[in-house]
Amino acid sequence: MAQEAFTLVGERIEPGTRRQVDVPVAKLYTHAPMHIPVEVVHGRQPGPVLLVCGAIHGDELNGVEIVRRLLRLPNLSRLRGTLIAVPVVNVFGFVQQSRYLPDRRDLNRCFPGSEGGSLGSRIAALMREEMVDRATHIIDLHTGAIHRTNLPQIRSQLRQNRETQAMAEAFGVPVILNAELREGSLREYAQNRGVPVLTYEAGEALRFDEWAIAPGVRGIRRVMRLIGMLPADSRRRTPPPAEVANGSSWARAPIDGILRPRVRLGARVAKHQSLGVVADPFGNDEAPVVANADGIVIGMSNLPLVNEGEALFHVARYQEIDDVENAVESFQSRYETTGF
Ligand SMILES: [Zn+2]
């Protein structure tokens, strides 16, 4: 079967070609038009339609660089199927260096959206009609929030879809978190339609973390090989299957004060272990931040100034923790994650 042209907002992309398309989204107060920049790589042969998108939270930048590098891979000329690559979804948040939209809504809580709804709802509807509903597979790129960093991890609901599980394993980061769906998220919407969808979470907002970007690009390539978009590479070995964490919890600040962490990102921790201390500026009145489960630190705050109750260390719980610890250590030595 021959591949047909792909059309995005009326622009035709012929088989065997690629094209950058500005998808009009809204106007600024000045009436300067705002666009979502999209590149479509349309293979000569039919195949999966993969949507890879970054910065649905406008301040989460690692995905922007991941998409840029993905689009420079030389073997995209041999692509089977179609890659829809969107470096910046939330263009409003991006120019403001903000997670949110101008009305303070979270675009990743606005799906499926509607054409007559709020700004977020309208952008979600546009994104859905032009891109999400046409994708057979989706990879959504995120980072931790501002002042928070994440160990590279895949979040997904694995048991609902075998292909999702295979994609998560192929991605090749040591931590897979079997995560609940957030209402209104792109992931919830896509999964309810039966489309395999991965969320890649890595690094910190408003940063380029090389140890988050490089494994992200590599992971997407591996998924593209798995689903037949890129030729298999027999020289490369597949990563050992990652252990799946079935839950996670946050260790919170016991008091207001200044945090001195005692563990780094990726550390193995035990229940009741002190992960850091919070104290006054002299170090008086120290109070420990206590882990409430055995697990691996998959996210942590980078800001030493904390309020009581603030989430400081994100710990993923595992059944077989030794294997995860080894996998995280070898991953970190490869990508030189310092974590602090
Ligand atoms: Zn995010």
Short mmCIF file of C-alpha atoms and ligand atoms in Angstrom, two decimals:
data_model
loop_
_atom_site.label_atom_id
_atom_site.label_comp_id
_atom_site.label_asym_id
_atom_site.label_seq_id
_atom_site.Cartn_x
_atom_site.Cartn_y
_atom_site.Cartn_z
CA MET A 1 0.00 0.00 0.00
CA ALA A 2 1.38 3.38 -0.97
CA GLN A 3 1.65 6.12 1.59
CA GLU A 4 -0.70 9.07 1.17
CA ALA A 5 0.16 12.70 1.83
CA PHE A 6 -0.20 13.88 5.44
CA THR A 7 -2.13 17.09 5.95
CA LEU A 8 -1.67 19.34 8.97
CA VAL A 9 -3.80 22.51 9.22
CA GLY A 10 -4.21 22.39 5.46
CA GLU A 11 -0.49 21.99 4.68
CA ARG A 12 0.36 18.89 2.66
CA ILE A 13 3.42 16.84 3.48
CA GLU A 14 4.15 14.36 0.68
CA PRO A 15 5.48 10.85 1.39
CA GLY A 16 9.25 10.83 1.74
CA THR A 17 9.41 14.51 2.73
CA ARG A 18 9.50 16.53 5.95
CA ARG A 19 8.17 19.94 6.70
CA GLN A 20 7.95 22.48 9.53
CA VAL A 21 4.42 23.78 9.98
CA ASP A 22 3.29 26.65 12.20
CA VAL A 23 -0.05 25.66 13.70
CA PRO A 24 -1.95 28.87 14.49
CA VAL A 25 -3.22 28.79 18.05
CA ALA A 26 -4.29 32.30 19.11
CA LYS A 27 -3.13 35.90 19.04
CA LEU A 28 -1.39 38.05 21.62
CA TYR A 29 -3.00 41.31 22.83
CA THR A 30 -1.05 43.04 20.08
CA HIS A 31 -2.61 40.67 17.54
CA ALA A 32 0.78 39.14 16.86
CA PRO A 33 -0.08 35.54 15.93
CA MET A 34 1.04 32.66 18.17
CA HIS A 35 1.89 29.32 16.60
CA ILE A 36 2.71 25.87 17.85
CA PRO A 37 5.81 24.88 15.86
CA VAL A 38 5.49 21.34 14.48
CA GLU A 39 7.74 19.28 12.23
CA VAL A 40 6.23 16.36 10.37
CA VAL A 41 8.57 13.71 8.98
CA HIS A 42 6.43 11.68 6.59
CA GLY A 43 8.02 8.42 5.54
CA ARG A 44 7.80 6.93 2.09
CA GLN A 45 6.32 3.75 3.56
CA PRO A 46 3.15 3.67 5.68
CA GLY A 47 3.55 2.77 9.35
CA PRO A 48 2.89 4.05 12.86
CA VAL A 49 2.15 7.72 13.49
CA LEU A 50 4.25 8.75 16.50
CA LEU A 51 3.56 12.03 18.29
CA VAL A 52 6.50 13.27 20.39
CA CYS A 53 5.75 16.47 22.27
CA GLY A 54 7.58 18.68 24.76
CA ALA A 55 6.75 21.64 27.00
CA ILE A 56 3.06 21.00 27.45
CA HIS A 57 4.18 22.59 30.71
CA GLY A 58 5.82 25.71 29.30
CA ASP A 59 8.86 25.76 31.62
CA GLU A 60 9.88 22.12 31.08
CA LEU A 61 12.72 22.52 28.61
CA ASN A 62 14.56 19.19 28.42
CA GLY A 63 11.89 17.87 26.03
CA VAL A 64 12.46 20.84 23.70
CA GLU A 65 16.10 19.82 23.25
CA ILE A 66 15.17 16.13 23.00
CA VAL A 67 12.85 16.92 20.07
CA ARG A 68 15.52 19.07 18.38
CA ARG A 69 18.07 16.24 18.56
CA LEU A 70 15.51 13.65 17.51
CA LEU A 71 14.82 15.60 14.33
CA ARG A 72 18.54 15.57 13.45
CA LEU A 73 18.92 11.81 13.52
CA PRO A 74 20.32 10.82 10.12
CA ASN A 75 18.27 7.64 9.81
CA LEU A 76 14.98 9.57 9.83
CA SER A 77 15.41 9.53 6.04
CA ARG A 78 14.58 5.82 6.29
CA LEU A 79 11.52 6.41 8.46
CA ARG A 80 8.53 4.14 8.06
CA GLY A 81 5.31 5.86 9.09
CA THR A 82 5.05 9.41 10.34
CA LEU A 83 6.75 11.37 13.10
CA ILE A 84 4.86 14.41 14.41
CA ALA A 85 7.42 16.29 16.51
CA VAL A 86 6.30 19.22 18.66
CA PRO A 87 9.11 20.84 20.68
CA VAL A 88 6.83 23.36 22.42
CA VAL A 89 3.13 22.72 22.94
CA ASN A 90 2.41 25.42 25.53
CA VAL A 91 3.87 28.34 23.59
CA PHE A 92 2.28 30.86 25.96
CA GLY A 93 3.90 29.34 29.05
CA PHE A 94 7.19 28.91 27.17
CA VAL A 95 7.60 32.62 26.38
CA GLN A 96 6.72 33.46 30.00
CA GLN A 97 9.02 30.72 31.39
CA SER A 98 5.93 29.39 33.14
CA ARG A 99 4.36 25.97 33.53
CA TYR A 100 0.90 27.43 33.01
CA LEU A 101 -1.22 29.25 30.48
CA PRO A 102 -1.91 33.00 30.84
CA ASP A 103 -5.17 32.22 32.71
CA ARG A 104 -3.13 30.07 35.15
CA ARG A 105 -4.62 26.85 33.84
CA ASP A 106 -2.54 23.73 33.42
CA LEU A 107 -2.77 22.65 29.77
CA ASN A 108 -2.17 19.06 30.83
CA ARG A 109 -5.46 19.12 32.75
CA CYS A 110 -7.49 20.50 29.82
CA PHE A 111 -7.87 17.41 27.60
CA PRO A 112 -9.94 16.60 25.62
CA GLY A 113 -10.83 20.30 25.49
CA SER A 114 -13.42 22.04 23.37
CA GLU A 115 -13.45 24.72 20.71
CA GLY A 116 -15.70 26.99 22.74
CA GLY A 117 -13.98 26.52 26.10
CA SER A 118 -11.21 28.32 27.98
CA LEU A 119 -7.90 29.11 26.27
CA GLY A 120 -6.48 25.84 27.62
CA SER A 121 -9.50 23.93 26.46
CA ARG A 122 -9.21 25.41 22.97
CA ILE A 123 -5.50 24.62 22.68
CA ALA A 124 -6.16 21.07 23.90
CA ALA A 125 -8.94 20.67 21.32
CA LEU A 126 -6.69 21.95 18.51
CA MET A 127 -3.88 19.66 19.58
CA ARG A 128 -6.28 16.73 19.82
CA GLU A 129 -7.85 17.22 16.41
CA GLU A 130 -4.68 18.00 14.48
CA MET A 131 -2.24 15.67 16.20
CA VAL A 132 -3.33 13.46 19.10
CA ASP A 133 -6.29 11.80 17.38
CA ARG A 134 -4.12 10.92 14.40
CA ALA A 135 -1.32 9.35 16.42
CA THR A 136 -1.01 5.61 16.88
CA HIS A 137 1.68 6.08 19.59
CA ILE A 138 2.56 9.02 21.85
CA ILE A 139 5.59 10.04 23.91
CA ASP A 140 5.00 13.10 26.11
CA LEU A 141 8.13 14.78 27.52
CA HIS A 142 8.21 16.37 30.97
CA THR A 143 10.58 17.44 33.74
CA GLY A 144 10.21 18.02 37.45
CA ALA A 145 8.60 21.29 38.52
CA ILE A 146 10.61 24.43 39.18
CA HIS A 147 13.34 23.73 41.81
CA ARG A 148 12.59 20.01 41.61
CA THR A 149 14.48 17.40 39.66
CA ASN A 150 13.50 13.92 38.51
CA LEU A 151 15.67 10.88 37.91
CA PRO A 152 14.93 9.89 34.29
CA GLN A 153 11.80 7.77 34.48
CA ILE A 154 8.87 6.53 32.44
CA ARG A 155 5.41 6.97 33.85
CA SER A 156 2.65 4.89 32.44
CA GLN A 157 -0.22 2.58 33.26
CA LEU A 158 1.35 -0.60 32.11
CA ARG A 159 -1.18 -3.28 32.70
CA GLN A 160 -3.83 -1.79 30.48
CA ASN A 161 -1.91 -2.16 27.27
CA ARG A 162 0.84 -4.64 26.39
CA GLU A 163 2.27 -2.39 23.73
CA THR A 164 2.61 0.40 26.30
CA GLN A 165 4.56 -1.96 28.52
CA ALA A 166 6.82 -3.01 25.65
CA MET A 167 7.47 0.64 24.79
CA ALA A 168 8.24 1.50 28.42
CA GLU A 169 10.75 -1.34 28.64
CA ALA A 170 12.32 -0.53 25.28
CA PHE A 171 12.85 3.10 26.32
CA GLY A 172 15.64 1.80 28.54
CA VAL A 173 15.65 4.00 31.64
CA PRO A 174 15.95 2.08 34.90
CA VAL A 175 12.82 3.46 36.57
CA ILE A 176 9.30 2.78 35.35
CA LEU A 177 6.57 4.11 37.59
CA ASN A 178 3.16 2.55 37.20
CA ALA A 179 1.42 5.88 37.69
CA GLU A 180 -2.21 6.76 38.08
CA LEU A 181 -3.79 8.88 35.38
CA ARG A 182 -4.35 12.57 36.02
CA GLU A 183 -7.76 13.77 35.00
CA GLY A 184 -7.62 15.94 31.91
CA SER A 185 -4.06 14.95 31.00
CA LEU A 186 -2.94 14.10 27.49
CA ARG A 187 -1.98 10.68 28.82
CA GLU A 188 -5.44 10.00 30.22
CA TYR A 189 -7.14 11.08 27.02
CA ALA A 190 -4.88 9.00 24.77
CA GLN A 191 -4.97 5.95 26.97
CA ASN A 192 -8.75 5.98 27.14
CA ARG A 193 -8.71 5.83 23.35
CA GLY A 194 -6.44 2.79 23.50
CA VAL A 195 -3.38 4.62 22.17
CA PRO A 196 -0.11 3.51 23.82
CA VAL A 197 1.34 6.55 25.57
CA LEU A 198 4.49 7.09 27.62
CA THR A 199 5.33 10.06 29.79
CA TYR A 200 9.09 10.62 30.09
CA GLU A 201 9.97 12.65 33.19
CA ALA A 202 13.56 13.75 33.58
CA GLY A 203 15.51 16.63 35.08
CA GLU A 204 14.33 19.99 36.30
CA ALA A 205 12.19 22.81 34.90
CA LEU A 206 14.05 25.74 33.25
CA ARG A 207 17.22 23.66 32.78
CA PHE A 208 18.97 21.65 30.12
CA ASP A 209 20.08 18.53 31.99
CA GLU A 210 22.32 16.53 29.67
CA TRP A 211 21.81 13.37 31.75
CA ALA A 212 18.07 13.74 31.11
CA ILE A 213 18.27 14.75 27.43
CA ALA A 214 20.66 12.09 26.09
CA PRO A 215 18.74 9.08 27.48
CA GLY A 216 15.50 10.69 26.29
CA VAL A 217 16.69 10.82 22.69
CA ARG A 218 18.08 7.31 22.93
CA GLY A 219 14.83 6.04 24.47
CA ILE A 220 12.67 7.48 21.70
CA ARG A 221 14.94 5.90 19.07
CA ARG A 222 14.58 2.56 20.77
CA VAL A 223 10.80 2.86 20.85
CA MET A 224 10.82 3.81 17.16
CA ARG A 225 12.81 0.68 16.38
CA LEU A 226 10.46 -1.43 18.50
CA ILE A 227 7.36 -0.27 16.66
CA GLY A 228 8.99 -0.61 13.26
CA MET A 229 9.51 3.06 12.36
CA LEU A 230 13.28 2.76 12.20
CA PRO A 231 15.27 -0.25 11.01
CA ALA A 232 16.32 -2.61 13.79
CA ASP A 233 19.97 -2.31 14.74
CA SER A 234 21.36 -5.74 15.46
CA ARG A 235 24.59 -4.36 16.92
CA ARG A 236 22.85 -2.66 19.80
CA ARG A 237 21.92 -4.70 22.79
CA THR A 238 18.56 -4.20 24.38
CA PRO A 239 18.59 -2.85 27.92
CA PRO A 240 17.73 -5.25 30.76
CA PRO A 241 14.03 -4.99 31.61
CA ALA A 242 13.42 -2.29 34.20
CA GLU A 243 11.69 -3.12 37.45
CA VAL A 244 8.33 -1.47 37.75
CA ALA A 245 7.53 0.60 40.83
CA ASN A 246 3.94 0.15 41.84
CA GLY A 247 3.74 3.15 44.07
CA SER A 248 5.59 6.15 45.33
CA SER A 249 5.36 8.63 48.15
CA TRP A 250 6.84 11.95 49.13
CA ALA A 251 8.90 12.57 52.26
CA ARG A 252 7.86 16.00 53.49
CA ALA A 253 9.47 18.79 55.49
CA PRO A 254 8.72 18.30 59.19
CA ILE A 255 9.26 22.02 59.97
CA ASP A 256 10.00 25.27 58.15
CA GLY A 257 13.68 26.02 57.62
CA ILE A 258 16.75 25.21 55.58
CA LEU A 259 17.19 21.76 54.08
CA ARG A 260 20.49 19.90 54.02
CA PRO A 261 19.95 16.75 51.93
CA ARG A 262 21.83 13.60 52.92
CA VAL A 263 20.94 11.52 49.88
CA ARG A 264 21.21 12.14 46.18
CA LEU A 265 18.92 11.47 43.28
CA GLY A 266 18.84 7.73 42.55
CA ALA A 267 19.87 6.72 46.08
CA ARG A 268 18.45 3.58 47.65
CA VAL A 269 16.77 4.42 50.94
CA ALA A 270 15.16 2.49 53.78
CA LYS A 271 11.92 3.17 55.58
CA HIS A 272 12.50 5.52 58.57
CA GLN A 273 15.89 6.61 57.16
CA SER A 274 16.73 10.30 57.49
CA LEU A 275 16.97 11.72 53.95
CA GLY A 276 18.07 15.13 55.13
CA VAL A 277 17.61 17.59 57.93
CA VAL A 278 15.77 20.87 58.22
CA ALA A 279 17.08 23.47 60.65
CA ASP A 280 17.43 27.20 61.27
CA PRO A 281 20.26 29.13 59.53
CA PHE A 282 22.71 28.22 62.37
CA GLY A 283 21.78 24.56 62.17
CA ASN A 284 19.81 24.68 65.40
CA ASP A 285 16.54 22.83 65.99
CA GLU A 286 17.36 20.14 63.46
CA ALA A 287 14.49 17.90 62.39
CA PRO A 288 14.95 14.87 60.11
CA VAL A 289 13.09 14.33 56.85
CA VAL A 290 12.09 10.69 57.17
CA ALA A 291 11.47 8.17 54.38
CA ASN A 292 8.14 6.42 54.78
CA ALA A 293 9.01 3.48 52.52
CA ASP A 294 11.95 1.44 51.24
CA GLY A 295 12.77 2.53 47.73
CA ILE A 296 14.74 4.68 45.31
CA VAL A 297 14.80 8.49 45.34
CA ILE A 298 13.33 9.36 41.94
CA GLY A 299 12.72 13.05 42.56
CA MET A 300 13.89 15.73 44.97
CA SER A 301 13.82 19.40 45.73
CA ASN A 302 16.86 21.46 44.74
CA LEU A 303 15.83 24.49 46.78
CA PRO A 304 17.18 24.51 50.35
CA LEU A 305 14.43 26.84 51.61
CA VAL A 306 11.45 24.77 52.70
CA ASN A 307 8.10 25.14 54.37
CA GLU A 308 6.56 22.63 56.72
CA GLY A 309 4.71 19.96 54.76
CA GLU A 310 6.56 20.63 51.52
CA ALA A 311 7.31 17.58 49.39
CA LEU A 312 11.11 17.13 49.36
CA PHE A 313 12.03 13.59 48.32
CA HIS A 314 9.98 11.38 45.98
CA VAL A 315 10.56 7.73 46.80
CA ALA A 316 9.44 4.92 44.45
CA ARG A 317 8.60 1.62 46.13
CA TYR A 318 9.83 -1.68 44.73
CA GLN A 319 9.50 -5.39 45.46
CA GLU A 320 12.95 -6.25 44.08
CA ILE A 321 15.01 -3.28 45.08
CA ASP A 322 18.51 -4.73 44.50
CA ASP A 323 17.99 -4.97 40.74
CA VAL A 324 16.74 -1.40 40.55
CA GLU A 325 19.63 -0.11 42.60
CA ASN A 326 22.12 -1.78 40.25
CA ALA A 327 20.30 -0.52 37.18
CA VAL A 328 20.21 3.05 38.53
CA GLU A 329 23.91 2.93 39.41
CA SER A 330 24.98 1.76 35.98
CA PHE A 331 22.68 4.31 34.34
CA GLN A 332 24.12 7.10 36.45
CA SER A 333 27.70 6.13 35.82
CA ARG A 334 26.94 6.17 32.10
CA TYR A 335 25.31 9.60 32.19
CA GLU A 336 27.28 11.00 35.16
CA THR A 337 24.28 12.13 37.16
CA THR A 338 25.41 13.92 40.26
CA GLY A 339 21.92 14.56 41.46
CA PHE A 340 22.71 17.39 43.85
ZN ZN B 1 5.18 18.45 33.18
#
